[in-house]
């Protein structure tokens, strides 16, 4: 299926630097958003390391199926699912190694939300609170489940999603790359239909805007991915732009 896309990362209105990183490799069908954490510029280093490592592994396994799988094969998912899952675990190892290289990198970490498209299937892999949404006609569906403290509170029925977005602990992630070696990666496959859109984003978008606001702006753009991405960033900044804002929108056509 033909993919058109737009990718934008914006520093927002409150932060000095941009700790988000994005990577698109349309030839491989790979699209990644990562949101780094850490003091000084370490968050930026972590997210950049992660997206580069994911792309490196995806490119390596795109050409040669006879490679050695550093973490073994998961027989419950497809070949491309394995490529993506292993790429994220490989990226985790790279970030972990880097945390030991310099004292200022100690404790740095990053989220990852990644899509690897294979025909009419989108393999989704994620860790942390960056999200992937499906927009089909006027409906919006969050395909990922945040690994965050506030999401645990929502699941337990203690707070609402609206309260979560303004909660003082909204930035606390419970799973990230750079934490431990045996990282658990959430994997999913989404069947794609013509006209579908996938949105990958960092929490700088979703703490500023609710799902229905996001869906409204994307649908106003009428399939123009450039316009949709731009209007999401403008809207998140208009609401305060408290964090870095990264959006990658894919549109699937004939
Ligand atoms: Ca963030």
mmCIF file of C-alpha atoms in Angstrom, residues 1-241:
data_model
loop_
_atom_site.group_PDB
_atom_site.id
_atom_site.type_symbol
_atom_site.label_atom_id
_atom_site.label_comp_id
_atom_site.label_asym_id
_atom_site.label_seq_id
_atom_site.Cartn_x
_atom_site.Cartn_y
_atom_site.Cartn_z
ATOM 1 C CA UNK A 1 0.000 0.000 0.000
ATOM 2 C CA UNK A 2 1.237 3.490 -0.841
ATOM 3 C CA UNK A 3 2.213 5.563 2.185
ATOM 4 C CA UNK A 4 2.380 9.330 2.377
ATOM 5 C CA UNK A 5 3.671 10.826 5.574
ATOM 6 C CA UNK A 6 4.706 13.927 7.437
ATOM 7 C CA UNK A 7 7.047 14.055 10.437
ATOM 8 C CA UNK A 8 7.509 17.103 12.669
ATOM 9 C CA UNK A 9 9.346 17.670 15.936
ATOM 10 C CA UNK A 10 8.967 20.962 17.768
ATOM 11 C CA UNK A 11 10.682 22.166 20.947
ATOM 12 C CA UNK A 12 7.416 23.586 22.339
ATOM 13 C CA UNK A 13 7.202 26.815 24.343
ATOM 14 C CA UNK A 14 8.708 25.925 27.733
ATOM 15 C CA UNK A 15 11.714 23.678 27.170
ATOM 16 C CA UNK A 16 15.159 24.864 26.108
ATOM 17 C CA UNK A 17 16.115 21.757 24.181
ATOM 18 C CA UNK A 18 14.268 19.077 22.246
ATOM 19 C CA UNK A 19 14.751 15.622 23.779
ATOM 20 C CA UNK A 20 12.453 13.943 21.265
ATOM 21 C CA UNK A 21 13.849 12.197 18.200
ATOM 22 C CA UNK A 22 12.120 10.843 15.162
ATOM 23 C CA UNK A 23 13.219 8.661 12.292
ATOM 24 C CA UNK A 24 11.497 7.755 9.062
ATOM 25 C CA UNK A 25 12.748 5.204 6.578
ATOM 26 C CA UNK A 26 9.935 4.823 4.017
ATOM 27 C CA UNK A 27 11.921 2.300 1.955
ATOM 28 C CA UNK A 28 11.860 -0.101 4.892
ATOM 29 C CA UNK A 29 8.388 1.018 6.003
ATOM 30 C CA UNK A 30 9.868 2.160 9.315
ATOM 31 C CA UNK A 31 8.586 5.124 11.358
ATOM 32 C CA UNK A 32 9.803 5.873 14.880
ATOM 33 C CA UNK A 33 9.217 8.432 17.631
ATOM 34 C CA UNK A 34 11.330 8.465 20.820
ATOM 35 C CA UNK A 35 11.111 10.765 23.844
ATOM 36 C CA UNK A 36 14.317 10.938 25.868
ATOM 37 C CA UNK A 37 14.804 11.605 29.558
ATOM 38 C CA UNK A 38 17.906 12.575 31.495
ATOM 39 C CA UNK A 39 19.830 15.560 32.794
ATOM 40 C CA UNK A 40 21.710 18.096 30.628
ATOM 41 C CA UNK A 41 21.470 16.912 27.021
ATOM 42 C CA UNK A 42 21.338 13.208 27.928
ATOM 43 C CA UNK A 43 17.656 12.775 27.012
ATOM 44 C CA UNK A 44 18.426 13.932 23.511
ATOM 45 C CA UNK A 45 21.351 11.509 23.300
ATOM 46 C CA UNK A 46 19.191 8.589 24.489
ATOM 47 C CA UNK A 47 16.359 9.185 22.034
ATOM 48 C CA UNK A 48 18.750 9.721 19.109
ATOM 49 C CA UNK A 49 20.745 6.590 19.959
ATOM 50 C CA UNK A 50 17.533 4.580 20.135
ATOM 51 C CA UNK A 51 16.059 5.631 16.789
ATOM 52 C CA UNK A 52 19.400 5.184 15.032
ATOM 53 C CA UNK A 53 19.876 1.700 16.521
ATOM 54 C CA UNK A 54 16.352 0.662 15.511
ATOM 55 C CA UNK A 55 16.939 1.804 11.953
ATOM 56 C CA UNK A 56 20.329 0.076 11.862
ATOM 57 C CA UNK A 57 18.810 -3.261 12.882
ATOM 58 C CA UNK A 58 15.832 -2.936 10.527
ATOM 59 C CA UNK A 59 18.146 -2.183 7.580
ATOM 60 C CA UNK A 60 20.394 -5.110 8.483
ATOM 61 C CA UNK A 61 17.505 -7.601 8.614
ATOM 62 C CA UNK A 62 15.792 -6.181 5.530
ATOM 63 C CA UNK A 63 18.536 -7.530 3.295
ATOM 64 C CA UNK A 64 19.501 -10.762 4.981
ATOM 65 C CA UNK A 65 17.198 -13.238 6.681
ATOM 66 C CA UNK A 66 20.150 -15.356 7.787
ATOM 67 C CA UNK A 67 21.309 -13.030 10.536
ATOM 68 C CA UNK A 68 21.801 -14.083 14.132
ATOM 69 C CA UNK A 69 18.991 -12.932 16.397
ATOM 70 C CA UNK A 70 20.616 -11.446 19.491
ATOM 71 C CA UNK A 71 17.608 -12.167 21.723
ATOM 72 C CA UNK A 72 16.220 -15.256 19.966
ATOM 73 C CA UNK A 73 13.084 -15.475 17.809
ATOM 74 C CA UNK A 74 9.554 -14.982 19.118
ATOM 75 C CA UNK A 75 7.524 -17.652 17.313
ATOM 76 C CA UNK A 76 4.196 -16.059 18.224
ATOM 77 C CA UNK A 77 4.823 -13.099 15.896
ATOM 78 C CA UNK A 78 5.788 -12.614 12.231
ATOM 79 C CA UNK A 79 9.249 -12.138 10.767
ATOM 80 C CA UNK A 80 8.698 -8.381 10.561
ATOM 81 C CA UNK A 81 7.302 -8.383 14.080
ATOM 82 C CA UNK A 82 10.530 -10.050 15.202
ATOM 83 C CA UNK A 83 12.601 -7.504 13.304
ATOM 84 C CA UNK A 84 10.898 -4.637 15.099
ATOM 85 C CA UNK A 85 10.825 -6.219 18.542
ATOM 86 C CA UNK A 86 14.500 -7.161 18.312
ATOM 87 C CA UNK A 87 15.410 -3.720 16.931
ATOM 88 C CA UNK A 88 13.874 -2.115 20.031
ATOM 89 C CA UNK A 89 15.654 -4.532 22.365
ATOM 90 C CA UNK A 90 18.902 -3.903 20.471
ATOM 91 C CA UNK A 91 18.317 -0.146 20.912
ATOM 92 C CA UNK A 92 17.746 -0.734 24.627
ATOM 93 C CA UNK A 93 21.137 -2.416 24.837
ATOM 94 C CA UNK A 94 22.793 0.506 23.006
ATOM 95 C CA UNK A 95 21.233 3.059 25.380
ATOM 96 C CA UNK A 96 22.184 0.967 28.429
ATOM 97 C CA UNK A 97 25.786 0.685 27.205
ATOM 98 C CA UNK A 98 25.941 4.434 26.687
ATOM 99 C CA UNK A 99 24.695 5.141 30.229
ATOM 100 C CA UNK A 100 27.943 3.544 31.435
ATOM 101 C CA UNK A 101 30.211 5.516 29.081
ATOM 102 C CA UNK A 102 29.943 8.980 30.642
ATOM 103 C CA UNK A 103 28.809 10.117 34.067
ATOM 104 C CA UNK A 104 26.413 12.682 32.540
ATOM 105 C CA UNK A 105 24.659 9.837 30.663
ATOM 106 C CA UNK A 106 23.935 7.920 33.858
ATOM 107 C CA UNK A 107 20.194 7.390 34.283
ATOM 108 C CA UNK A 108 19.259 8.523 30.778
ATOM 109 C CA UNK A 109 16.411 6.668 29.123
ATOM 110 C CA UNK A 110 13.920 6.954 26.304
ATOM 111 C CA UNK A 111 10.480 5.857 25.207
ATOM 112 C CA UNK A 112 9.929 4.352 21.764
ATOM 113 C CA UNK A 113 6.851 4.110 19.564
ATOM 114 C CA UNK A 114 7.604 2.419 16.244
ATOM 115 C CA UNK A 115 5.760 1.148 13.193
ATOM 116 C CA UNK A 116 7.111 -1.302 10.617
ATOM 117 C CA UNK A 117 4.741 -1.625 7.674
ATOM 118 C CA UNK A 118 4.493 -4.890 5.763
ATOM 119 C CA UNK A 119 1.855 -4.741 2.996
ATOM 120 C CA UNK A 120 -1.489 -4.152 4.680
ATOM 121 C CA UNK A 121 -0.143 -4.984 8.135
ATOM 122 C CA UNK A 122 1.437 -2.483 10.475
ATOM 123 C CA UNK A 123 3.656 -3.994 13.144
ATOM 124 C CA UNK A 124 3.617 -1.778 16.202
ATOM 125 C CA UNK A 125 6.199 -1.828 18.950
ATOM 126 C CA UNK A 126 6.307 0.444 21.958
ATOM 127 C CA UNK A 127 7.783 1.108 25.361
ATOM 128 C CA UNK A 128 6.855 4.079 27.553
ATOM 129 C CA UNK A 129 4.240 6.801 27.058
ATOM 130 C CA UNK A 130 4.739 7.782 23.424
ATOM 131 C CA UNK A 131 1.638 6.637 21.561
ATOM 132 C CA UNK A 132 0.363 5.228 18.301
ATOM 133 C CA UNK A 133 -3.180 6.054 17.196
ATOM 134 C CA UNK A 134 -5.305 4.732 14.344
ATOM 135 C CA UNK A 135 -7.557 7.284 12.654
ATOM 136 C CA UNK A 136 -10.159 5.604 10.484
ATOM 137 C CA UNK A 137 -12.808 7.873 8.973
ATOM 138 C CA UNK A 138 -13.728 10.095 11.935
ATOM 139 C CA UNK A 139 -12.821 7.588 14.663
ATOM 140 C CA UNK A 140 -9.650 7.674 16.733
ATOM 141 C CA UNK A 141 -8.316 4.607 18.556
ATOM 142 C CA UNK A 142 -5.256 4.517 20.773
ATOM 143 C CA UNK A 143 -3.413 1.324 19.758
ATOM 144 C CA UNK A 144 -0.764 1.456 22.487
ATOM 145 C CA UNK A 145 -1.137 1.331 26.264
ATOM 146 C CA UNK A 146 1.031 3.836 28.117
ATOM 147 C CA UNK A 147 3.638 2.443 30.457
ATOM 148 C CA UNK A 148 3.157 5.279 32.900
ATOM 149 C CA UNK A 149 2.262 5.829 36.514
ATOM 150 C CA UNK A 150 -0.854 7.841 35.638
ATOM 151 C CA UNK A 151 -2.109 5.103 33.314
ATOM 152 C CA UNK A 152 -1.853 2.601 36.179
ATOM 153 C CA UNK A 153 -4.041 4.978 38.210
ATOM 154 C CA UNK A 154 -6.566 5.211 35.339
ATOM 155 C CA UNK A 155 -6.697 1.421 35.016
ATOM 156 C CA UNK A 156 -7.289 1.154 38.782
ATOM 157 C CA UNK A 157 -10.138 3.659 38.434
ATOM 158 C CA UNK A 158 -8.459 6.214 40.695
ATOM 159 C CA UNK A 159 -8.234 9.077 38.189
ATOM 160 C CA UNK A 160 -9.774 9.920 34.802
ATOM 161 C CA UNK A 161 -7.799 10.368 31.550
ATOM 162 C CA UNK A 162 -8.497 14.130 31.783
ATOM 163 C CA UNK A 163 -7.096 14.252 35.322
ATOM 164 C CA UNK A 164 -4.075 12.250 34.163
ATOM 165 C CA UNK A 165 -3.197 14.901 31.586
ATOM 166 C CA UNK A 166 -2.773 17.573 34.270
ATOM 167 C CA UNK A 167 -1.477 15.304 37.062
ATOM 168 C CA UNK A 168 1.882 16.399 38.593
ATOM 169 C CA UNK A 169 3.243 12.864 38.054
ATOM 170 C CA UNK A 170 2.084 12.638 34.420
ATOM 171 C CA UNK A 171 5.702 12.414 33.170
ATOM 172 C CA UNK A 172 6.599 9.323 35.200
ATOM 173 C CA UNK A 173 7.092 6.344 32.891
ATOM 174 C CA UNK A 174 7.175 2.825 34.304
ATOM 175 C CA UNK A 175 9.082 1.265 31.405
ATOM 176 C CA UNK A 176 11.761 2.769 29.165
ATOM 177 C CA UNK A 177 14.832 1.913 27.097
ATOM 178 C CA UNK A 178 17.989 2.285 29.188
ATOM 179 C CA UNK A 179 16.508 0.765 32.344
ATOM 180 C CA UNK A 180 17.332 -2.933 32.368
ATOM 181 C CA UNK A 181 18.614 -5.589 29.987
ATOM 182 C CA UNK A 182 15.492 -7.785 29.771
ATOM 183 C CA UNK A 183 13.226 -5.045 28.441
ATOM 184 C CA UNK A 184 9.658 -6.080 27.714
ATOM 185 C CA UNK A 185 8.420 -4.616 24.413
ATOM 186 C CA UNK A 186 4.683 -4.437 23.687
ATOM 187 C CA UNK A 187 4.004 -5.722 20.168
ATOM 188 C CA UNK A 188 0.823 -5.578 18.131
ATOM 189 C CA UNK A 189 -0.306 -5.965 14.521
ATOM 190 C CA UNK A 190 -2.848 -3.576 13.022
ATOM 191 C CA UNK A 191 -4.567 -4.461 9.722
ATOM 192 C CA UNK A 192 -4.591 -1.416 7.489
ATOM 193 C CA UNK A 193 -7.403 -0.305 5.180
ATOM 194 C CA UNK A 194 -7.133 2.256 2.392
ATOM 195 C CA UNK A 195 -7.564 5.749 3.814
ATOM 196 C CA UNK A 196 -6.358 4.827 7.306
ATOM 197 C CA UNK A 197 -3.997 7.125 9.122
ATOM 198 C CA UNK A 198 -1.526 6.200 11.829
ATOM 199 C CA UNK A 199 -0.293 8.850 14.220
ATOM 200 C CA UNK A 200 2.859 8.350 16.291
ATOM 201 C CA UNK A 201 3.440 11.045 18.896
ATOM 202 C CA UNK A 202 5.274 11.995 22.058
ATOM 203 C CA UNK A 203 3.423 12.998 25.231
ATOM 204 C CA UNK A 204 4.060 16.662 24.442
ATOM 205 C CA UNK A 205 1.057 16.332 22.132
ATOM 206 C CA UNK A 206 -1.187 14.133 24.272
ATOM 207 C CA UNK A 207 -0.761 16.021 27.569
ATOM 208 C CA UNK A 208 -1.879 19.187 25.781
ATOM 209 C CA UNK A 209 -4.776 17.661 23.823
ATOM 210 C CA UNK A 210 -7.418 15.008 24.265
ATOM 211 C CA UNK A 211 -8.036 12.253 21.714
ATOM 212 C CA UNK A 212 -11.168 13.869 20.272
ATOM 213 C CA UNK A 213 -9.384 17.196 19.754
ATOM 214 C CA UNK A 214 -6.614 15.333 17.921
ATOM 215 C CA UNK A 215 -9.152 13.466 15.785
ATOM 216 C CA UNK A 216 -10.975 16.719 14.983
ATOM 217 C CA UNK A 217 -7.849 18.487 13.736
ATOM 218 C CA UNK A 218 -6.686 15.501 11.693
ATOM 219 C CA UNK A 219 -10.084 15.111 10.087
ATOM 220 C CA UNK A 220 -10.228 18.857 9.243
ATOM 221 C CA UNK A 221 -7.024 18.348 7.237
ATOM 222 C CA UNK A 222 -8.967 15.925 4.964
ATOM 223 C CA UNK A 223 -6.098 13.554 4.355
ATOM 224 C CA UNK A 224 -3.445 16.259 3.887
ATOM 225 C CA UNK A 225 -0.790 14.836 6.224
ATOM 226 C CA UNK A 226 1.361 17.952 6.084
ATOM 227 C CA UNK A 227 -1.528 20.135 7.178
ATOM 228 C CA UNK A 228 -2.608 17.642 9.859
ATOM 229 C CA UNK A 229 0.876 17.450 11.401
ATOM 230 C CA UNK A 230 1.297 21.202 11.335
ATOM 231 C CA UNK A 231 -2.081 21.923 12.906
ATOM 232 C CA UNK A 232 -1.447 19.416 15.734
ATOM 233 C CA UNK A 233 1.847 21.114 16.628
ATOM 234 C CA UNK A 234 0.302 24.584 16.398
ATOM 235 C CA UNK A 235 -2.605 23.521 18.634
ATOM 236 C CA UNK A 236 -0.350 21.892 21.265
ATOM 237 C CA UNK A 237 1.722 25.084 21.394
ATOM 238 C CA UNK A 238 -1.402 27.250 21.584
ATOM 239 C CA UNK A 239 -2.414 25.266 24.677
ATOM 240 C CA UNK A 240 0.903 25.987 26.371
ATOM 241 C CA UNK A 241 3.459 23.806 24.590
#
